[in-house]
Coordinates of C-alpha atoms in Angstrom, one line a residue:
Chain F
M4 CA 24.8 -6.6 -13.8
G5 CA 23.1 -8.5 -16.3
S6 CA 26.5 -9.8 -18.9
S7 CA 24.0 -8.7 -21.9
S8 CA 23.5 -4.7 -21.3
K9 CA 27.6 -5.0 -21.7
N10 CA 27.2 -6.9 -24.5
I11 CA 24.6 -4.3 -26.7
E12 CA 27.6 -2.3 -25.1
Q13 CA 30.1 -3.8 -26.8
A14 CA 28.7 -4.4 -29.2
Q15 CA 28.7 -1.3 -30.0
D16 CA 32.5 -0.1 -28.9
S17 CA 34.1 -3.7 -31.4
Y18 CA 32.3 -2.0 -34.0
L19 CA 33.0 1.3 -34.2
E20 CA 37.0 -0.3 -33.4
W21 CA 35.8 -2.0 -36.8
M22 CA 35.7 0.5 -38.6
S23 CA 38.0 3.1 -37.9
L24 CA 40.5 -0.4 -38.3
Q25 CA 39.0 -0.8 -41.4
S26 CA 39.7 2.6 -42.1
Q27 CA 43.3 2.1 -41.0
R28 CA 43.4 -0.7 -43.1
I29 CA 43.0 1.1 -46.6
P30 CA 46.2 4.0 -46.4
E31 CA 47.9 1.0 -45.9
L32 CA 47.1 -1.5 -48.6
K33 CA 47.5 1.1 -51.0
Q34 CA 50.9 2.2 -49.8
L35 CA 52.1 -1.2 -51.2
L36 CA 49.8 -1.6 -54.2
A37 CA 51.6 1.4 -55.7
Q38 CA 54.7 0.1 -54.1
R39 CA 54.4 -3.5 -56.1
R40 CA 53.4 -1.4 -59.2
S41 CA 56.2 0.6 -59.6
H42 CA 58.6 -2.6 -57.7
G43 CA 57.1 -5.7 -59.9
D44 CA 59.1 -7.7 -57.5
E45 CA 58.6 -11.2 -55.9
D46 CA 60.0 -8.9 -52.2
N47 CA 56.8 -6.4 -52.7
D48 CA 54.7 -9.0 -53.2
N49 CA 55.1 -10.9 -50.4
K50 CA 54.5 -8.4 -48.4
L51 CA 51.0 -8.3 -50.1
R52 CA 50.6 -12.0 -49.2
K53 CA 52.1 -11.2 -45.3
L54 CA 49.1 -7.4 -45.4
T55 CA 46.0 -9.3 -46.7
G56 CA 46.9 -12.0 -44.4
K57 CA 46.9 -9.5 -42.0
I58 CA 43.2 -8.3 -42.5
I59 CA 41.9 -12.5 -42.9
G60 CA 43.4 -12.1 -39.4
D61 CA 41.6 -8.4 -38.5
F62 CA 38.2 -10.1 -39.8
K63 CA 38.6 -13.2 -38.2
N64 CA 38.9 -11.6 -34.6
Y65 CA 36.1 -9.3 -35.1
A66 CA 33.9 -12.6 -35.9
A67 CA 35.2 -14.4 -32.4
K68 CA 34.3 -11.2 -30.4
R69 CA 30.8 -10.9 -32.5
A70 CA 30.3 -14.2 -31.4
D71 CA 31.2 -13.6 -27.8
L72 CA 28.8 -10.8 -26.9
A73 CA 26.5 -11.9 -29.2
H74 CA 25.0 -14.6 -26.8
R75 CA 23.0 -12.6 -24.9
C76 CA 21.5 -9.5 -27.3
S77 CA 21.8 -11.6 -31.2
S78 CA 18.7 -9.7 -32.1
N79 CA 20.7 -6.6 -31.6
Y80 CA 23.4 -7.5 -34.4
Y81 CA 20.3 -8.2 -36.6
A82 CA 19.5 -4.5 -38.0
P83 CA 22.3 -3.4 -35.5
T84 CA 21.4 0.3 -34.2
W85 CA 25.3 1.6 -35.7
N86 CA 23.6 0.8 -38.8
S87 CA 21.5 3.5 -41.2
P88 CA 18.3 2.6 -42.7
L89 CA 19.8 1.4 -46.2
E90 CA 22.3 -0.7 -44.4
N91 CA 19.4 -2.2 -42.6
A92 CA 17.9 -3.0 -45.2
L93 CA 20.8 -4.0 -47.7
I94 CA 21.2 -6.3 -44.6
W95 CA 21.6 -10.4 -43.9
M96 CA 22.3 -12.1 -41.0
G97 CA 23.8 -9.2 -39.1
G98 CA 26.3 -8.6 -42.0
C99 CA 26.6 -8.8 -45.5
R100 CA 26.2 -11.3 -47.7
P101 CA 29.3 -13.5 -49.1
S102 CA 27.8 -13.6 -52.6
S103 CA 28.0 -9.7 -52.8
F104 CA 31.8 -10.3 -53.1
F105 CA 32.1 -12.1 -56.3
R106 CA 29.9 -8.8 -57.6
L107 CA 32.3 -6.8 -56.7
V108 CA 35.2 -8.8 -58.2
Y109 CA 32.8 -9.9 -61.5
A110 CA 32.6 -5.0 -61.1
L111 CA 35.8 -5.1 -60.5
C112 CA 37.4 -6.8 -63.4
G113 CA 35.1 -5.7 -65.9
S114 CA 35.2 -1.4 -65.2
Q115 CA 39.0 -2.2 -64.6
T116 CA 39.2 -4.0 -68.4
E117 CA 36.9 -1.1 -69.8
I118 CA 39.3 1.1 -68.7
R119 CA 41.8 -0.2 -70.4
V120 CA 40.6 -1.1 -73.7
T121 CA 39.4 2.6 -73.5
Q122 CA 43.5 3.1 -72.8
F123 CA 44.3 1.4 -76.0
L124 CA 42.6 2.8 -78.3
R125 CA 43.8 6.4 -76.4
N126 CA 46.9 4.8 -76.5
I127 CA 47.9 6.0 -73.6
D128 CA 51.3 4.0 -73.1
G129 CA 51.0 2.6 -69.3
Y130 CA 48.0 2.9 -67.6
E131 CA 47.7 5.9 -64.2
S132 CA 44.3 4.9 -62.6
S133 CA 42.1 8.3 -62.6
G134 CA 41.6 7.9 -58.4
G135 CA 42.2 6.1 -55.5
G136 CA 42.6 3.0 -57.5
G137 CA 45.1 0.3 -56.7
G138 CA 45.8 -0.5 -60.5
A139 CA 44.3 -2.6 -63.2
S140 CA 44.9 -6.3 -62.0
L141 CA 41.7 -7.0 -61.5
S142 CA 41.5 -7.0 -65.6
D143 CA 44.1 -9.3 -65.7
L144 CA 41.4 -11.9 -64.0
S145 CA 42.9 -15.7 -65.9
A146 CA 39.8 -18.1 -67.6
E147 CA 41.2 -21.1 -65.0
Q148 CA 40.8 -17.5 -62.2
L149 CA 37.4 -16.6 -63.5
A150 CA 35.9 -20.7 -63.5
K151 CA 37.3 -21.1 -59.8
I152 CA 35.4 -18.2 -58.8
N153 CA 32.4 -18.7 -60.6
V154 CA 32.1 -22.3 -59.2
L155 CA 33.4 -21.1 -56.0
H156 CA 30.0 -18.7 -56.3
V157 CA 27.0 -21.2 -57.1
K158 CA 29.2 -23.2 -53.8
I159 CA 28.6 -19.4 -52.0
I160 CA 25.0 -18.9 -53.1
D161 CA 23.9 -22.9 -52.4
E162 CA 24.9 -22.6 -48.6
E163 CA 22.8 -18.5 -48.4
E164 CA 20.6 -20.3 -49.6
K165 CA 20.5 -22.2 -46.6
M166 CA 21.5 -20.5 -43.9
T167 CA 17.6 -18.8 -44.9
K168 CA 15.6 -21.7 -44.6
K169 CA 17.2 -21.7 -41.4
V170 CA 16.0 -18.3 -40.6
S171 CA 13.0 -17.5 -42.1
S172 CA 11.9 -21.3 -39.8
L173 CA 13.0 -19.0 -36.2
Q174 CA 10.9 -16.5 -37.7
E175 CA 8.3 -18.8 -38.1
D176 CA 8.8 -20.4 -35.0
A177 CA 7.6 -17.0 -33.3
A178 CA 5.0 -17.6 -34.7
D179 CA 4.3 -21.4 -32.8
I180 CA 3.5 -22.8 -29.5
P181 CA 4.2 -21.7 -27.2
I182 CA 5.2 -17.8 -27.8
A183 CA 1.6 -17.8 -30.3
T184 CA -0.7 -19.9 -28.2
V185 CA 0.7 -18.1 -25.2
A186 CA 0.1 -14.4 -26.5
Y187 CA -4.1 -16.1 -27.6
E188 CA -4.6 -17.2 -24.2
M189 CA -3.5 -14.4 -22.6
E190 CA -6.0 -12.3 -21.0
N191 CA -3.9 -8.5 -21.3
V192 CA -2.3 -8.6 -24.7
G193 CA 1.8 -8.6 -23.5
E194 CA 1.9 -9.6 -20.0
P195 CA 5.5 -10.5 -18.7
N196 CA 5.6 -14.8 -19.0
V197 CA 8.0 -16.4 -18.0
V198 CA 7.4 -19.5 -21.1
V199 CA 7.8 -16.5 -23.1
D200 CA 10.8 -15.7 -21.8
Q201 CA 12.5 -18.2 -21.9
A202 CA 11.6 -19.4 -25.9
L203 CA 12.5 -16.1 -26.5
D204 CA 16.2 -16.8 -25.0
K205 CA 16.2 -19.9 -27.0
Q206 CA 15.0 -18.0 -30.5
E207 CA 17.9 -15.6 -29.4
E208 CA 20.5 -18.8 -29.2
A209 CA 19.6 -19.5 -32.2
M210 CA 20.4 -16.2 -33.6
A211 CA 23.4 -16.4 -32.5
R212 CA 24.7 -19.6 -33.3
L213 CA 24.0 -18.6 -36.7
L214 CA 25.2 -14.6 -36.9
V215 CA 28.4 -17.6 -36.3
E216 CA 27.9 -19.3 -38.8
A217 CA 27.1 -16.4 -41.5
D218 CA 30.3 -14.2 -40.2
N219 CA 32.4 -17.7 -40.6
L220 CA 30.8 -18.3 -44.0
R221 CA 32.1 -14.7 -44.9
V222 CA 35.5 -15.1 -43.6
D223 CA 35.2 -18.4 -45.6
T224 CA 34.2 -17.5 -48.5
L225 CA 36.6 -14.7 -48.2
A226 CA 39.9 -16.4 -47.3
K227 CA 38.8 -18.7 -50.8
I228 CA 38.9 -15.7 -53.4
L229 CA 42.6 -14.6 -51.5
G230 CA 43.3 -18.1 -52.0
I231 CA 42.9 -17.6 -56.1
L232 CA 44.0 -14.8 -56.4
S233 CA 47.4 -13.3 -56.9
P234 CA 48.5 -10.5 -54.1
V235 CA 48.3 -7.7 -56.0
Q236 CA 45.1 -8.5 -57.4
G237 CA 44.0 -10.1 -53.5
A238 CA 45.2 -6.4 -52.3
D239 CA 43.1 -4.7 -54.7
F240 CA 39.4 -6.3 -54.2
L241 CA 40.1 -5.9 -50.5
L242 CA 40.8 -2.1 -50.7
A243 CA 37.1 -2.5 -52.8
G244 CA 35.3 -4.0 -50.2
K245 CA 37.0 -1.8 -47.6
K246 CA 36.0 2.0 -49.8
L247 CA 32.4 0.4 -50.3
H248 CA 31.4 -0.7 -46.5
L249 CA 33.0 2.3 -45.5
S250 CA 31.6 4.6 -48.2
M251 CA 28.1 2.8 -47.9
H252 CA 27.9 3.6 -44.1
E253 CA 28.9 7.1 -44.9
W254 CA 26.1 7.0 -48.0
G255 CA 23.9 6.2 -46.4
T256 CA 24.2 7.7 -42.5
M257 CA 24.3 11.3 -45.2
R258 CA 20.6 10.0 -46.7
D259 CA 19.1 9.3 -43.1
R260 CA 20.6 12.9 -41.9
R261 CA 19.4 14.6 -44.8
R262 CA 15.8 12.8 -44.6
R263 CA 15.3 13.8 -40.8
D264 CA 17.2 17.3 -41.4
C265 CA 14.1 18.2 -44.3
M266 CA 12.5 17.3 -40.8
V267 CA 13.8 19.8 -38.0
D268 CA 13.2 22.3 -40.8
T269 CA 9.6 22.0 -41.3
E270 CA 8.9 22.3 -37.6
V271 CA 11.9 25.3 -37.3
I272 CA 9.9 26.8 -40.1
F273 CA 6.4 26.2 -39.2
D274 CA 6.9 27.9 -36.1
A275 CA 8.4 30.3 -37.1
C276 CA 5.3 31.4 -39.0
T277 CA 3.0 30.6 -36.0
T278 CA 5.4 32.2 -33.9
V279 CA 5.1 35.7 -36.5
N280 CA 1.4 35.5 -36.5
S281 CA 0.6 34.0 -33.1
G282 CA -1.9 32.3 -34.0
P283 CA -2.1 28.9 -32.3
R284 CA -0.9 26.1 -34.3
P285 CA -4.0 25.1 -36.3
T286 CA -2.8 21.5 -36.5
E287 CA -6.5 20.5 -34.2
T288 CA -8.2 23.9 -34.8
T289 CA -11.4 24.8 -37.4
N290 CA -11.7 26.9 -39.9
N291 CA -13.7 29.0 -37.5
E292 CA -12.1 29.2 -35.0
R293 CA -9.2 30.8 -36.5
N294 CA -11.4 33.8 -38.1
Chain R
M24 CA 10.2 20.2 -48.1
G25 CA 12.0 16.9 -49.2
S26 CA 8.3 14.8 -49.1
S27 CA 10.5 11.8 -47.9
S28 CA 10.8 13.6 -43.9
K29 CA 7.0 13.7 -44.4
N30 CA 7.2 10.0 -45.1
I31 CA 9.1 8.8 -42.1
E32 CA 7.6 11.4 -39.7
Q33 CA 4.3 9.5 -41.6
A34 CA 4.9 5.9 -41.7
Q35 CA 5.6 6.2 -37.5
D36 CA 2.5 7.5 -37.2
S37 CA 0.6 5.2 -39.4
Y38 CA 2.3 2.9 -37.9
L39 CA 0.8 3.5 -34.4
E40 CA -2.6 3.8 -35.3
W41 CA -1.8 0.9 -37.1
M42 CA -1.4 -0.7 -33.9
S43 CA -3.7 0.5 -31.5
L44 CA -6.5 -0.3 -35.3
Q45 CA -6.0 -3.6 -33.8
S46 CA -6.2 -3.0 -29.9
Q47 CA -9.1 -1.8 -30.5
R48 CA -10.5 -5.1 -33.1
I49 CA -9.3 -7.4 -30.1
P50 CA -12.3 -6.6 -27.9
E51 CA -14.9 -6.4 -30.5
L52 CA -13.5 -10.4 -32.3
K53 CA -13.4 -12.1 -28.7
Q54 CA -17.4 -9.8 -27.9
L55 CA -18.6 -12.4 -31.5
L56 CA -16.2 -15.3 -31.0
A57 CA -18.4 -15.0 -27.4
Q58 CA -22.4 -14.8 -28.9
R59 CA -21.4 -17.1 -31.3
R60 CA -20.5 -19.4 -28.5
S61 CA -24.0 -19.4 -26.7
H62 CA -25.3 -18.8 -29.9
G63 CA -24.4 -20.7 -32.3
D64 CA -26.7 -19.7 -35.5
E65 CA -26.3 -17.9 -39.1
D66 CA -27.1 -14.7 -37.6
N67 CA -24.2 -14.4 -35.7
D68 CA -21.7 -16.2 -38.4
N69 CA -22.9 -13.4 -40.6
K70 CA -21.7 -10.8 -37.9
L71 CA -18.3 -12.6 -37.6
R72 CA -18.4 -13.0 -41.5
K73 CA -18.8 -9.1 -41.6
L74 CA -16.2 -8.3 -38.7
T75 CA -13.6 -11.0 -40.1
G76 CA -14.5 -8.5 -43.5
K77 CA -13.8 -5.4 -41.9
I78 CA -10.3 -6.6 -40.8
I79 CA -8.9 -7.7 -43.7
G80 CA -10.2 -4.3 -45.6
D81 CA -8.0 -2.6 -42.4
F82 CA -4.6 -5.3 -43.4
K83 CA -6.0 -3.4 -47.3
N84 CA -5.6 0.2 -46.1
Y85 CA -2.6 -0.1 -43.8
A86 CA -0.5 -1.3 -46.5
A87 CA -2.0 1.2 -49.4
K88 CA -0.9 3.8 -47.2
R89 CA 2.5 1.9 -47.0
A90 CA 3.1 1.8 -50.5
D91 CA 2.5 5.9 -51.1
L92 CA 4.4 6.4 -47.9
A93 CA 7.2 3.7 -49.0
H94 CA 8.4 6.0 -52.0
R95 CA 11.3 7.9 -51.1
C96 CA 12.0 6.1 -47.9
S97 CA 11.4 2.7 -47.9
S98 CA 14.9 1.3 -46.4
N99 CA 13.2 2.9 -43.2
Y100 CA 10.5 0.1 -43.7
Y101 CA 13.1 -2.4 -43.9
A102 CA 14.4 -2.4 -40.2
P103 CA 11.8 0.2 -38.7
T104 CA 12.6 1.6 -36.4
W105 CA 9.5 1.7 -33.9
N106 CA 10.4 -1.7 -33.5
S107 CA 12.5 -3.7 -31.2
P108 CA 15.5 -4.7 -31.7
L109 CA 13.6 -9.0 -31.9
E110 CA 10.6 -7.5 -34.3
N111 CA 13.7 -6.6 -36.3
A112 CA 15.6 -9.8 -36.6
L113 CA 12.5 -11.4 -37.3
I114 CA 11.4 -9.3 -39.6
W115 CA 10.6 -10.8 -43.2
M116 CA 10.4 -7.8 -46.2
G117 CA 8.7 -5.0 -43.4
G118 CA 6.6 -7.0 -42.2
C119 CA 6.0 -11.0 -40.8
R120 CA 6.9 -13.9 -42.7
P121 CA 3.4 -15.0 -44.7
S122 CA 4.5 -18.3 -43.9
S123 CA 4.7 -17.5 -40.1
F124 CA 0.4 -17.9 -40.7
F125 CA 0.4 -21.6 -41.0
R126 CA 2.0 -22.1 -38.4
L127 CA -0.3 -19.5 -35.8
V128 CA -3.2 -22.4 -37.5
Y129 CA -1.4 -25.2 -37.0
A130 CA -0.1 -24.6 -33.4
L131 CA -3.8 -23.4 -32.7
C132 CA -4.8 -26.4 -34.4
G133 CA -2.5 -28.7 -32.1
S134 CA -3.5 -26.6 -28.8
Q135 CA -7.2 -26.7 -28.8
T136 CA -7.0 -29.7 -30.3
E137 CA -5.0 -31.4 -26.7
I138 CA -7.2 -29.1 -24.5
R139 CA -10.4 -30.7 -26.2
V140 CA -8.7 -34.6 -25.5
T141 CA -7.5 -33.3 -22.3
Q142 CA -11.0 -31.9 -21.4
F143 CA -13.0 -34.9 -22.3
L144 CA -10.4 -37.3 -20.6
R145 CA -11.0 -35.5 -17.5
N146 CA -14.8 -36.1 -17.9
I147 CA -15.6 -32.1 -17.9
D148 CA -18.7 -31.5 -19.8
G149 CA -18.5 -28.7 -22.8
Y150 CA -15.2 -26.6 -23.8
E151 CA -14.6 -23.5 -21.6
S152 CA -11.1 -22.1 -22.9
S153 CA -9.4 -21.2 -20.2
G154 CA -8.5 -17.5 -20.6
G155 CA -9.0 -15.3 -23.3
G156 CA -9.0 -17.2 -26.2
G157 CA -12.2 -17.5 -28.8
G158 CA -12.4 -21.3 -27.8
A159 CA -11.8 -24.2 -29.4
S160 CA -12.6 -24.3 -33.1
L161 CA -9.5 -24.6 -34.8
S162 CA -9.9 -27.9 -32.9
D163 CA -12.5 -28.6 -35.6
L164 CA -10.7 -28.5 -38.8
S165 CA -11.9 -31.2 -41.4
A166 CA -8.7 -33.4 -43.3
E167 CA -10.5 -31.7 -46.3
Q168 CA -9.6 -27.9 -45.1
L169 CA -6.6 -28.8 -43.3
A170 CA -5.4 -30.2 -47.1
K171 CA -6.3 -26.9 -48.9
I172 CA -4.5 -24.8 -46.0
N173 CA -1.1 -27.1 -46.4
V174 CA -1.8 -26.4 -50.9
L175 CA -2.1 -23.4 -50.7
H176 CA 0.6 -22.9 -48.1
V177 CA 3.3 -25.0 -50.4
K178 CA 2.7 -22.2 -52.4
I179 CA 3.1 -19.6 -50.6
I180 CA 6.6 -20.6 -49.7
D181 CA 7.2 -20.6 -53.0
E182 CA 6.6 -16.9 -53.7
E183 CA 8.9 -16.4 -50.8
E184 CA 11.1 -17.9 -52.2
K185 CA 11.2 -16.0 -55.2
M186 CA 10.7 -12.9 -53.6
T187 CA 14.1 -14.1 -50.8
K188 CA 15.8 -14.1 -54.1
K189 CA 15.3 -10.6 -55.5
V190 CA 15.9 -8.9 -52.4
S191 CA 18.6 -10.9 -52.2
S192 CA 19.4 -9.3 -56.4
L193 CA 19.2 -6.0 -54.6
Q194 CA 22.0 -6.3 -51.7
E195 CA 24.4 -8.1 -54.1
D196 CA 23.7 -5.3 -56.5
A197 CA 25.5 -2.3 -53.8
A198 CA 28.8 -4.1 -54.5
D199 CA 28.3 -3.5 -58.1
I200 CA 29.0 -1.0 -60.7
P201 CA 28.3 1.8 -60.2
I202 CA 28.0 2.0 -56.9
A203 CA 31.1 0.0 -55.5
T204 CA 33.4 0.9 -58.4
V205 CA 32.6 4.9 -57.4
A206 CA 33.2 3.9 -54.1
Y207 CA 36.6 2.0 -55.8
E208 CA 38.0 5.4 -57.6
M209 CA 37.0 7.8 -55.0
E210 CA 40.3 9.4 -53.1
N211 CA 38.5 9.8 -50.1
V212 CA 35.9 7.4 -48.6
G213 CA 32.4 8.3 -48.4
E214 CA 31.8 11.4 -50.4
P215 CA 28.8 13.0 -51.6
N216 CA 28.8 11.9 -55.2
V217 CA 25.1 11.8 -58.1
V218 CA 26.1 8.6 -60.0
V219 CA 25.4 6.3 -56.1
D220 CA 22.7 8.7 -54.7
Q221 CA 21.3 8.4 -58.3
A222 CA 21.9 5.0 -58.5
L223 CA 21.4 4.2 -54.2
D224 CA 16.9 6.6 -54.8
K225 CA 16.9 3.2 -57.6
Q226 CA 17.8 0.8 -55.1
E227 CA 15.1 2.0 -52.1
E228 CA 12.2 2.5 -55.1
A229 CA 12.7 -1.0 -56.0
M230 CA 12.8 -1.7 -52.3
A231 CA 9.5 0.0 -51.8
R232 CA 8.0 -1.8 -54.7
L233 CA 8.6 -5.5 -53.1
L234 CA 7.7 -3.7 -49.7
V235 CA 4.5 -3.1 -51.8
E236 CA 4.5 -7.0 -53.0
A237 CA 5.4 -8.6 -50.3
D238 CA 2.4 -6.8 -48.0
N239 CA 0.1 -7.7 -51.2
L240 CA 1.7 -11.4 -50.3
R241 CA 0.7 -10.8 -46.8
V242 CA -3.4 -9.7 -46.9
D243 CA -3.6 -12.2 -50.1
T244 CA -2.8 -15.4 -48.7
L245 CA -4.7 -14.2 -44.8
A246 CA -7.7 -13.7 -46.9
K247 CA -7.5 -17.0 -48.5
I248 CA -6.9 -18.3 -45.3
L249 CA -10.2 -17.5 -43.9
G250 CA -11.7 -18.6 -47.5
I251 CA -10.5 -21.9 -46.2
L252 CA -11.9 -21.2 -42.7
S253 CA -15.1 -21.0 -41.7
P254 CA -16.0 -17.7 -39.4
V255 CA -15.5 -19.1 -35.9
Q256 CA -12.4 -20.7 -37.3
G257 CA -11.3 -17.1 -38.9
A258 CA -12.4 -14.8 -36.1
D259 CA -10.3 -17.2 -34.1
F260 CA -7.0 -17.2 -36.0
L261 CA -7.5 -13.3 -36.2
L262 CA -7.9 -12.8 -33.3
A263 CA -5.4 -14.4 -32.2
G264 CA -2.6 -13.1 -34.9
K265 CA -3.6 -9.4 -33.0
K266 CA -2.6 -10.5 -30.5
L267 CA 1.1 -12.1 -30.9
H268 CA 1.5 -9.5 -33.0
L269 CA 0.4 -6.7 -29.8
S270 CA 2.5 -9.3 -27.6
M271 CA 5.8 -9.6 -29.6
H272 CA 6.4 -5.6 -29.7
E273 CA 5.5 -5.8 -26.2
W274 CA 7.5 -8.8 -25.3
G275 CA 10.5 -7.4 -27.8
T276 CA 10.2 -3.7 -25.8
M277 CA 10.5 -5.1 -22.4
R278 CA 13.4 -7.1 -23.4
D279 CA 15.4 -4.6 -24.6
R280 CA 14.1 -2.3 -21.7
R281 CA 15.0 -5.0 -19.5
R282 CA 18.8 -5.1 -21.5
R283 CA 19.7 -1.5 -21.5
D284 CA 17.8 -0.6 -17.7
C285 CA 21.0 -2.5 -16.9
M286 CA 23.6 -0.4 -18.3
V287 CA 22.3 3.2 -16.4
D288 CA 21.9 0.5 -13.3
T289 CA 26.1 -0.7 -13.7
E290 CA 26.3 3.3 -14.7
V291 CA 24.3 4.8 -11.8
I292 CA 26.2 2.5 -9.3
F293 CA 30.2 3.6 -10.8
D294 CA 29.1 7.1 -11.0
A295 CA 28.3 6.5 -7.0
C296 CA 30.8 4.7 -5.8
T297 CA 33.2 6.8 -7.5
T298 CA 32.2 9.6 -5.9
V299 CA 32.1 7.7 -3.1
N300 CA 35.4 6.3 -3.4
S301 CA 36.0 10.6 -4.6
G302 CA 38.6 9.1 -6.9
P303 CA 38.3 9.5 -11.0
R304 CA 36.5 6.8 -13.2
P305 CA 39.9 4.5 -13.6
T306 CA 38.1 3.0 -17.2
E307 CA 41.5 5.5 -18.6
T308 CA 43.5 5.4 -15.4
T309 CA 46.5 3.4 -15.6
N310 CA 47.8 1.9 -12.4
N311 CA 50.3 4.3 -11.2
E312 CA 48.6 6.9 -11.5
R313 CA 46.4 6.0 -9.6
N314 CA 47.9 4.9 -6.9

């Protein structure tokens, strides 16, 4: 059997396992963050360090599985069928942009600072976050931490641009020798062709290498950000990242289903009307045929 | 009914119409190119100009339809379900990269020059292309034409990079206020949320605007390249472009089907074995359950 067939099915299975693992980590993070808030001691910090380290390990394991499976079916990872159209429109090299991690840090820092200022103005003792969040830790980012994050952010954008250039040249390769010239010389469009198949295999292998490079950049960026943040801030950041990823999948799926459900309603209503009028479905029929 | 439901179905229909229109243009181009090769006169050049002008009109009409439909379902265009995984891995802003047009010109120029040199060395009178191609017109590109094409190529790459930056910032927006902070504050992951829905609507509208901008860049680039090429070269170039696009769709679909057929074979063979052995399908069963 072609090993690639196993790969596509396994790719989807490992994605589903990954999403459920991320769901499991959320209550673990929330519980340790709550514990740390009530007992701000070194022991709880160590527990947080251990959990965030385990979570980086999760990312590394998942990246390794993707690397193994992408070898023969890499194109399936670039706009995966298990994603919603919205997620696939926002995807970069098979996943999220590493630079979006920094937008998340700044967003959390900004919004948590805003919450603290509001609390301060209302002179409410202590801080109780309004919902599922871990606390206001990212509003405590020091100037030194922010400077380090900013330097790293600039570096990662640079790495992203280099990779985007590599993928754009891959995209252009499809319009070059031999693929374009074989297509041009062929009598019948799109006939199977060994030269093209080999060239496309080479392209998919290059895409697989780029996917691995992008995954490594994602994991490496996460680990470096955690290295700048305190244990509490790191856990808060990972909690926000996981909730965002899982929520975007839900929201994207919901929006797509809403659009497609409207299509079903249209069909159902249409059929109901035509059955009642027992007339033919007036798509092709001309007016005089109906009168 | 939600106007967006109509849009997705129409988007697919207009894509299918577009692909069949492109197939119709291929024999038209081949016939006029053959006619021009046998009668190299101004009249045939005018006919070619008229046809290539009509084809640019086709592109403009299709871009206008996409612009109209993308308004409420733009994300569906960024990795469309009617594409194969391979096409969606090579896609840029809902279509091909304008810069790939130049790779096609250089590829045709290079390969046709190679064919002519080989013919010359074999001292074969005249030139007969080995298959479905239009002739060797692109091997006649003058130094002046090549210089103009090169200047345009650099300009278009610059435009592409500007647009790639715009889409990357859109991709990062999903990790910012309000989407990321709402997700973070939510008790239950991915609950429907009006603020998020409005933010995602705004994102999809921005994606629609970018799609229109990218389509305009594609059509504009094509028209400018045709402005540099002679009527014969232009027709040859469009013929090669259409054959490549239609072939890539066929090849991508074939590769995907081949991978998925392997999956079906695996299931069929597996079921056949287990029915013969009349034992349960040993996926979840442990060894001792089976013995």
